[in-house]
CSV table of C-alpha atoms in Angstrom, one decimal:
chain,number,residue,atom,x,y,z
A,24,UNK,CA,-31.0,16.2,27.4
A,25,UNK,CA,-30.9,12.7,25.1
A,26,UNK,CA,-34.2,10.3,25.7
A,27,UNK,CA,-33.5,6.8,26.2
A,28,UNK,CA,-34.4,4.7,23.1
A,29,UNK,CA,-37.4,2.9,25.2
A,30,UNK,CA,-38.9,6.2,26.8
A,31,UNK,CA,-40.4,7.7,23.2
A,32,UNK,CA,-40.7,11.2,22.3
A,33,UNK,CA,-39.8,14.2,24.7
A,34,UNK,CA,-43.1,16.3,24.2
A,35,UNK,CA,-45.4,16.1,21.3
A,36,UNK,CA,-44.4,20.0,20.7
A,37,UNK,CA,-40.9,19.3,20.5
A,38,UNK,CA,-41.3,18.1,16.6
A,39,UNK,CA,-42.1,20.9,15.4
A,40,UNK,CA,-40.8,23.9,17.8
A,41,UNK,CA,-37.1,25.1,16.5
A,42,UNK,CA,-34.5,24.3,19.0
A,43,UNK,CA,-32.0,27.5,19.5
A,44,UNK,CA,-28.1,26.5,18.8
A,45,UNK,CA,-25.3,28.1,17.0
A,46,UNK,CA,-25.8,27.2,13.3
A,47,UNK,CA,-22.9,26.2,10.5
A,48,UNK,CA,-23.0,27.2,7.3
A,49,UNK,CA,-25.4,25.4,4.7
A,50,UNK,CA,-26.4,25.2,1.1
A,51,UNK,CA,-29.2,27.6,-0.1
A,52,UNK,CA,-29.6,26.2,-4.0
A,53,UNK,CA,-33.1,26.6,-4.9
A,54,UNK,CA,-34.7,23.3,-3.8
A,55,UNK,CA,-32.1,21.3,-2.7
A,56,UNK,CA,-32.4,19.4,0.5
A,57,UNK,CA,-29.0,18.7,1.1
A,58,UNK,CA,-28.6,18.4,5.0
A,59,UNK,CA,-25.0,18.7,5.4
A,60,UNK,CA,-22.8,21.8,6.1
A,61,UNK,CA,-20.3,23.6,3.5
A,62,UNK,CA,-17.8,25.0,5.8
A,63,UNK,CA,-14.0,24.9,6.3
A,64,UNK,CA,-14.8,22.4,8.9
A,65,UNK,CA,-16.8,20.1,6.7
A,66,UNK,CA,-14.1,20.3,3.6
A,67,UNK,CA,-11.9,18.5,6.2
A,68,UNK,CA,-14.0,16.4,7.1
A,69,UNK,CA,-14.6,15.5,3.0
A,70,UNK,CA,-10.9,14.6,3.1
A,71,UNK,CA,-11.1,12.5,5.9
A,72,UNK,CA,-13.9,10.4,4.6
A,73,UNK,CA,-12.1,10.3,0.9
A,74,UNK,CA,-9.2,8.6,2.6
A,75,UNK,CA,-11.5,6.4,4.5
A,76,UNK,CA,-13.5,5.3,2.0
A,77,UNK,CA,-10.4,5.0,-0.9
A,78,UNK,CA,-9.1,2.8,2.1
A,79,UNK,CA,-12.3,0.2,2.3
A,80,UNK,CA,-12.3,-0.2,-1.8
A,81,UNK,CA,-8.4,-0.4,-2.1
A,82,UNK,CA,-7.6,2.4,-3.4
A,83,UNK,CA,-9.8,2.0,-6.5
A,84,UNK,CA,-11.0,5.4,-7.8
A,85,UNK,CA,-12.2,3.8,-11.1
A,86,UNK,CA,-14.6,1.0,-10.4
A,87,UNK,CA,-15.7,-0.6,-13.7
A,88,UNK,CA,-13.3,-2.2,-16.3
A,89,UNK,CA,-12.3,0.4,-18.4
A,90,UNK,CA,-9.3,2.9,-18.6
A,91,UNK,CA,-9.5,5.9,-19.2
A,92,UNK,CA,-7.7,7.6,-22.6
A,93,UNK,CA,-6.5,10.7,-24.2
A,94,UNK,CA,-9.6,12.9,-25.0
A,95,UNK,CA,-12.2,11.2,-22.6
A,96,UNK,CA,-14.4,13.3,-20.2
A,97,UNK,CA,-14.9,12.4,-16.7
A,98,UNK,CA,-18.1,14.0,-14.3
A,99,UNK,CA,-18.2,13.9,-11.0
A,100,UNK,CA,-21.2,14.8,-9.8
A,101,UNK,CA,-21.9,16.3,-6.0
A,102,UNK,CA,-18.1,16.9,-6.4
A,103,UNK,CA,-17.9,18.9,-2.6
A,104,UNK,CA,-14.1,19.5,-2.3
A,105,UNK,CA,-13.2,17.7,-5.5
A,106,UNK,CA,-10.8,15.5,-4.1
A,107,UNK,CA,-12.0,12.7,-5.9
A,108,UNK,CA,-11.2,14.3,-9.8
A,109,UNK,CA,-8.0,15.7,-7.9
A,110,UNK,CA,-6.9,12.5,-7.1
A,111,UNK,CA,-7.8,10.9,-10.6
A,112,UNK,CA,-6.1,13.8,-12.2
A,113,UNK,CA,-2.7,12.0,-11.1
A,114,UNK,CA,-3.6,9.0,-12.5
A,115,UNK,CA,-5.0,9.8,-16.3
A,116,UNK,CA,-3.1,11.4,-18.9
A,117,UNK,CA,-3.0,15.1,-18.9
A,118,UNK,CA,-5.7,15.7,-21.5
A,119,UNK,CA,-8.5,13.6,-20.4
A,120,UNK,CA,-10.9,16.6,-19.3
A,121,UNK,CA,-12.1,16.5,-15.9
A,122,UNK,CA,-15.5,18.3,-14.8
A,123,UNK,CA,-17.2,18.6,-11.2
A,124,UNK,CA,-20.6,19.7,-10.5
A,125,UNK,CA,-21.9,20.7,-7.2
A,126,UNK,CA,-24.7,23.1,-5.8
A,127,UNK,CA,-22.3,24.6,-3.4
A,128,UNK,CA,-19.0,26.6,-4.7
A,129,UNK,CA,-17.8,27.2,-1.3
A,130,UNK,CA,-15.5,23.6,-1.0
A,131,UNK,CA,-14.6,24.0,-4.5
A,132,UNK,CA,-10.8,23.9,-5.0
A,133,UNK,CA,-8.7,27.5,-4.8
A,134,UNK,CA,-7.1,26.2,-7.5
A,135,UNK,CA,-7.3,23.7,-10.4
A,136,UNK,CA,-5.5,22.5,-12.9
A,137,UNK,CA,-5.9,23.0,-17.0
A,138,UNK,CA,-7.9,20.0,-17.6
A,139,UNK,CA,-10.2,20.4,-14.6
A,140,UNK,CA,-13.3,22.8,-14.2
A,141,UNK,CA,-15.7,23.2,-11.6
A,142,UNK,CA,-19.4,24.3,-12.0
A,143,UNK,CA,-22.2,25.3,-10.1
A,144,UNK,CA,-25.5,23.0,-10.5
A,145,UNK,CA,-27.4,20.5,-9.8
A,146,UNK,CA,-27.5,16.6,-10.8
A,147,UNK,CA,-31.0,16.7,-11.4
A,148,UNK,CA,-30.7,19.2,-14.1
A,149,UNK,CA,-27.2,18.3,-16.3
A,150,UNK,CA,-26.2,21.0,-18.7
A,151,UNK,CA,-28.1,20.2,-22.4
A,152,UNK,CA,-25.2,20.1,-23.9
A,153,UNK,CA,-23.1,17.6,-22.1
A,154,UNK,CA,-25.3,15.2,-23.5
A,155,UNK,CA,-23.5,11.9,-24.9
A,156,UNK,CA,-20.0,13.7,-23.4
A,157,UNK,CA,-18.7,11.4,-20.5
A,158,UNK,CA,-17.1,7.9,-20.6
A,159,UNK,CA,-17.4,8.0,-16.6
A,160,UNK,CA,-20.0,9.6,-14.5
A,161,UNK,CA,-19.1,9.3,-11.0
A,162,UNK,CA,-20.9,10.0,-8.0
A,163,UNK,CA,-21.1,9.3,-4.2
A,164,UNK,CA,-22.9,9.7,-0.9
A,165,UNK,CA,-25.6,12.0,-2.1
A,166,UNK,CA,-27.6,9.9,0.5
A,167,UNK,CA,-28.6,13.1,2.5
A,168,UNK,CA,-29.3,14.8,-1.2
A,169,UNK,CA,-31.9,13.9,-3.0
A,170,UNK,CA,-35.3,12.9,-2.6
A,171,UNK,CA,-37.3,9.4,-3.3
A,172,UNK,CA,-38.7,11.3,-6.4
A,173,UNK,CA,-35.2,12.8,-7.7
A,174,UNK,CA,-33.2,9.4,-7.6
A,175,UNK,CA,-34.9,8.4,-10.9
A,176,UNK,CA,-34.2,12.0,-12.9
A,177,UNK,CA,-30.6,11.8,-11.6
A,178,UNK,CA,-30.1,8.5,-12.9
A,179,UNK,CA,-31.9,9.7,-16.5
A,180,UNK,CA,-29.7,12.7,-16.4
A,181,UNK,CA,-26.5,10.4,-15.8
A,182,UNK,CA,-27.1,8.3,-18.8
A,183,UNK,CA,-28.0,10.9,-20.8
A,184,UNK,CA,-24.2,12.8,-20.7
A,185,UNK,CA,-22.7,9.3,-20.9
A,186,UNK,CA,-21.3,8.2,-24.2
A,187,UNK,CA,-22.9,5.1,-25.5
A,188,UNK,CA,-20.9,2.2,-23.4
A,189,UNK,CA,-19.7,4.6,-20.7
A,190,UNK,CA,-20.2,3.4,-17.6
A,191,UNK,CA,-21.8,5.5,-14.2
A,192,UNK,CA,-19.7,4.4,-10.6
A,193,UNK,CA,-22.2,5.0,-7.5
A,194,UNK,CA,-20.6,5.0,-3.9
A,195,UNK,CA,-23.6,4.8,-0.9
A,196,UNK,CA,-24.5,4.1,2.6
A,197,UNK,CA,-26.0,1.2,3.8
A,198,UNK,CA,-26.0,1.1,7.3
A,199,UNK,CA,-24.1,2.4,10.2
A,200,UNK,CA,-23.5,1.7,13.9
A,201,UNK,CA,-24.3,-1.6,15.8
A,202,UNK,CA,-27.3,-3.0,16.1
A,203,UNK,CA,-26.6,-3.8,20.0
A,204,UNK,CA,-25.9,-0.2,20.9
A,205,UNK,CA,-29.0,1.5,22.5
A,206,UNK,CA,-27.5,5.1,21.2
A,207,UNK,CA,-26.8,3.5,17.3
A,208,UNK,CA,-30.2,1.8,17.4
A,209,UNK,CA,-32.1,5.2,19.0
A,210,UNK,CA,-30.0,7.5,16.5
A,211,UNK,CA,-31.0,5.4,13.3
A,212,UNK,CA,-34.7,5.9,14.3
A,213,UNK,CA,-33.9,9.8,14.6
A,214,UNK,CA,-32.3,9.8,10.8
A,215,UNK,CA,-35.6,8.0,9.6
A,216,UNK,CA,-37.7,10.4,10.8
A,217,UNK,CA,-35.2,13.4,9.7
A,218,UNK,CA,-34.9,11.8,6.3
A,219,UNK,CA,-38.7,11.1,6.1
A,220,UNK,CA,-39.5,14.9,6.8
A,221,UNK,CA,-37.6,15.9,3.8
A,222,UNK,CA,-38.5,13.3,1.1
A,223,UNK,CA,-34.7,11.5,1.7
A,224,UNK,CA,-34.6,7.8,0.5
A,225,UNK,CA,-32.5,6.7,3.4
A,226,UNK,CA,-32.4,3.2,2.0
A,227,UNK,CA,-31.3,4.3,-1.9
A,228,UNK,CA,-28.4,1.7,-1.2
A,229,UNK,CA,-31.1,-1.3,-1.1
A,230,UNK,CA,-33.1,0.6,-4.5
A,231,UNK,CA,-30.3,1.8,-6.8
A,232,UNK,CA,-30.1,-1.9,-8.1
A,233,UNK,CA,-33.7,-1.4,-9.6
A,234,UNK,CA,-33.3,1.8,-10.4
A,235,UNK,CA,-30.5,1.6,-12.2
A,236,UNK,CA,-32.2,-1.2,-14.7
A,237,UNK,CA,-35.1,1.0,-14.6
A,238,UNK,CA,-33.3,3.7,-16.0
A,239,UNK,CA,-32.0,1.9,-18.5
A,240,UNK,CA,-28.4,0.8,-17.8
A,241,UNK,CA,-26.7,-2.4,-18.6
A,242,UNK,CA,-24.6,-4.7,-16.9
A,243,UNK,CA,-25.4,-3.6,-12.9
A,244,UNK,CA,-22.8,-4.6,-10.3
A,245,UNK,CA,-23.0,-4.7,-6.8
A,246,UNK,CA,-20.2,-4.3,-4.1
A,247,UNK,CA,-20.6,-4.4,-0.1
A,248,UNK,CA,-17.8,-3.3,2.4
A,249,UNK,CA,-18.3,-3.4,6.0
A,250,UNK,CA,-15.8,-0.6,7.3
A,251,UNK,CA,-15.1,-1.3,11.2
A,252,UNK,CA,-15.7,1.8,13.1
A,253,UNK,CA,-14.3,2.6,16.2
A,254,UNK,CA,-10.9,2.4,18.6
A,255,UNK,CA,-11.2,-1.4,18.9
A,256,UNK,CA,-10.1,-1.4,15.2
A,257,UNK,CA,-7.1,1.0,15.9
A,258,UNK,CA,-6.5,4.0,13.8
A,259,UNK,CA,-8.5,3.0,10.6
A,260,UNK,CA,-11.3,2.2,13.1
A,261,UNK,CA,-11.0,5.7,15.0
A,262,UNK,CA,-10.6,7.3,11.3
A,263,UNK,CA,-14.1,6.1,10.1
A,264,UNK,CA,-15.5,6.5,13.4
A,265,UNK,CA,-14.7,10.1,13.6
A,266,UNK,CA,-15.8,10.9,9.5
A,267,UNK,CA,-19.4,9.6,10.0
A,268,UNK,CA,-19.9,10.4,13.9
A,269,UNK,CA,-19.1,14.2,12.1
A,270,UNK,CA,-21.4,13.6,9.4
A,271,UNK,CA,-24.3,13.2,12.3
A,272,UNK,CA,-22.9,16.2,13.9
A,273,UNK,CA,-23.1,17.9,10.7
A,274,UNK,CA,-26.9,17.4,10.8
A,275,UNK,CA,-27.3,19.2,14.0
A,276,UNK,CA,-28.8,22.2,12.3
A,277,UNK,CA,-31.7,20.5,10.1
A,278,UNK,CA,-32.6,18.2,13.2
A,279,UNK,CA,-32.9,21.1,15.7
A,280,UNK,CA,-34.7,23.1,13.4
A,281,UNK,CA,-37.2,20.4,13.0
A,282,UNK,CA,-37.5,20.6,16.6
A,283,UNK,CA,-35.6,17.6,17.6
A,284,UNK,CA,-38.1,15.0,16.7
A,285,UNK,CA,-38.6,14.2,19.7
A,286,UNK,CA,-35.1,12.6,20.8
A,287,UNK,CA,-33.3,15.5,21.6
A,288,UNK,CA,-34.5,19.1,23.2
A,289,UNK,CA,-30.9,21.2,23.1
A,290,UNK,CA,-27.9,21.7,21.2
A,291,UNK,CA,-25.7,20.1,24.4
A,292,UNK,CA,-27.8,17.5,24.2
A,293,UNK,CA,-27.1,16.7,20.8
A,294,UNK,CA,-23.4,17.0,21.1
A,295,UNK,CA,-23.7,14.6,24.3
A,296,UNK,CA,-25.1,11.8,22.4
A,297,UNK,CA,-22.9,12.4,19.9
A,298,UNK,CA,-19.9,11.9,22.3
A,299,UNK,CA,-21.7,9.0,23.9
A,300,UNK,CA,-22.2,7.5,20.6
A,301,UNK,CA,-18.9,7.6,19.8
A,302,UNK,CA,-17.9,5.9,23.2
A,303,UNK,CA,-20.3,3.1,22.2
A,304,UNK,CA,-18.8,2.1,18.8
A,305,UNK,CA,-15.4,2.4,20.7
A,306,UNK,CA,-16.2,-0.5,22.7
A,307,UNK,CA,-18.8,-2.6,20.2
A,308,UNK,CA,-16.4,-4.7,18.3
A,309,UNK,CA,-19.3,-5.4,15.9
A,310,UNK,CA,-19.3,-1.5,15.0
A,311,UNK,CA,-19.3,-1.1,11.1
A,312,UNK,CA,-20.0,1.2,8.8
A,313,UNK,CA,-21.4,-0.3,5.8
A,314,UNK,CA,-21.1,0.9,2.2
A,315,UNK,CA,-22.2,-0.3,-1.3
A,316,UNK,CA,-20.5,0.9,-4.7
A,317,UNK,CA,-22.8,0.2,-8.2
A,318,UNK,CA,-21.6,0.4,-11.4
A,319,UNK,CA,-23.4,0.2,-14.6
A,320,UNK,CA,-23.1,0.6,-18.5
A,321,UNK,CA,-25.2,2.7,-21.1
A,322,UNK,CA,-26.1,0.4,-24.0
A,323,UNK,CA,-23.5,1.1,-26.7
């Protein structure tokens, strides 16, 4: 059962009583709030997501005005499956050192190149011996991972590990769905409650320019992109739809464990909601997923 947007909560106690369901595997890193799963299904989704995002930004892996040289070091925070680093390895000299860090090792590549290294850790506390090491730090879509009080810490840590004159590039979601679609509007309200319950910063894309400046970064730039989502936009739109609807499917366990926040009262109801929202995106031609790319420089 899914409640209509105009009807409010199902019951007052559904907000706190866990809803029985078949859970997927999730990270168990101490203190982490990340709300997406860590399994083979998610690994496949991350590969699709990489294609969708790269298509949106014209296949650019490096956004700032820099060209990596022999001996440079690159860090990918929240690397997931490492697909961004794997693609980058094909475009840079073989003696550029590539590092990936993530709280969940199950998604790491099963094999890695000689110049590629993956480690378990959190971007809120990068290794102390990494200070002034990297020419470029990449991080994307940690909207569902970092709390409001962690974002300043993360940006400070990234700045610390960059060499003077080095660059950070971030990519975050800003908006998704259609404001004309009942299911999309209701879903946004559900996610606002989920994120608030974990102190996650759902509007991080709006706050990041200020946060970057507060952290002491210079030359802060922002690029915004609208990704058409739904079958109305052809194959590209279908891939964008599939990726992001599957993001929301991956949030099923934290939503249902919290009792559904008054919007849903069963696993079947949640799955049906996702199917119906996918159909809504297919027929509403203003449906997009909006992303923001940020890049900024550490002072020389």
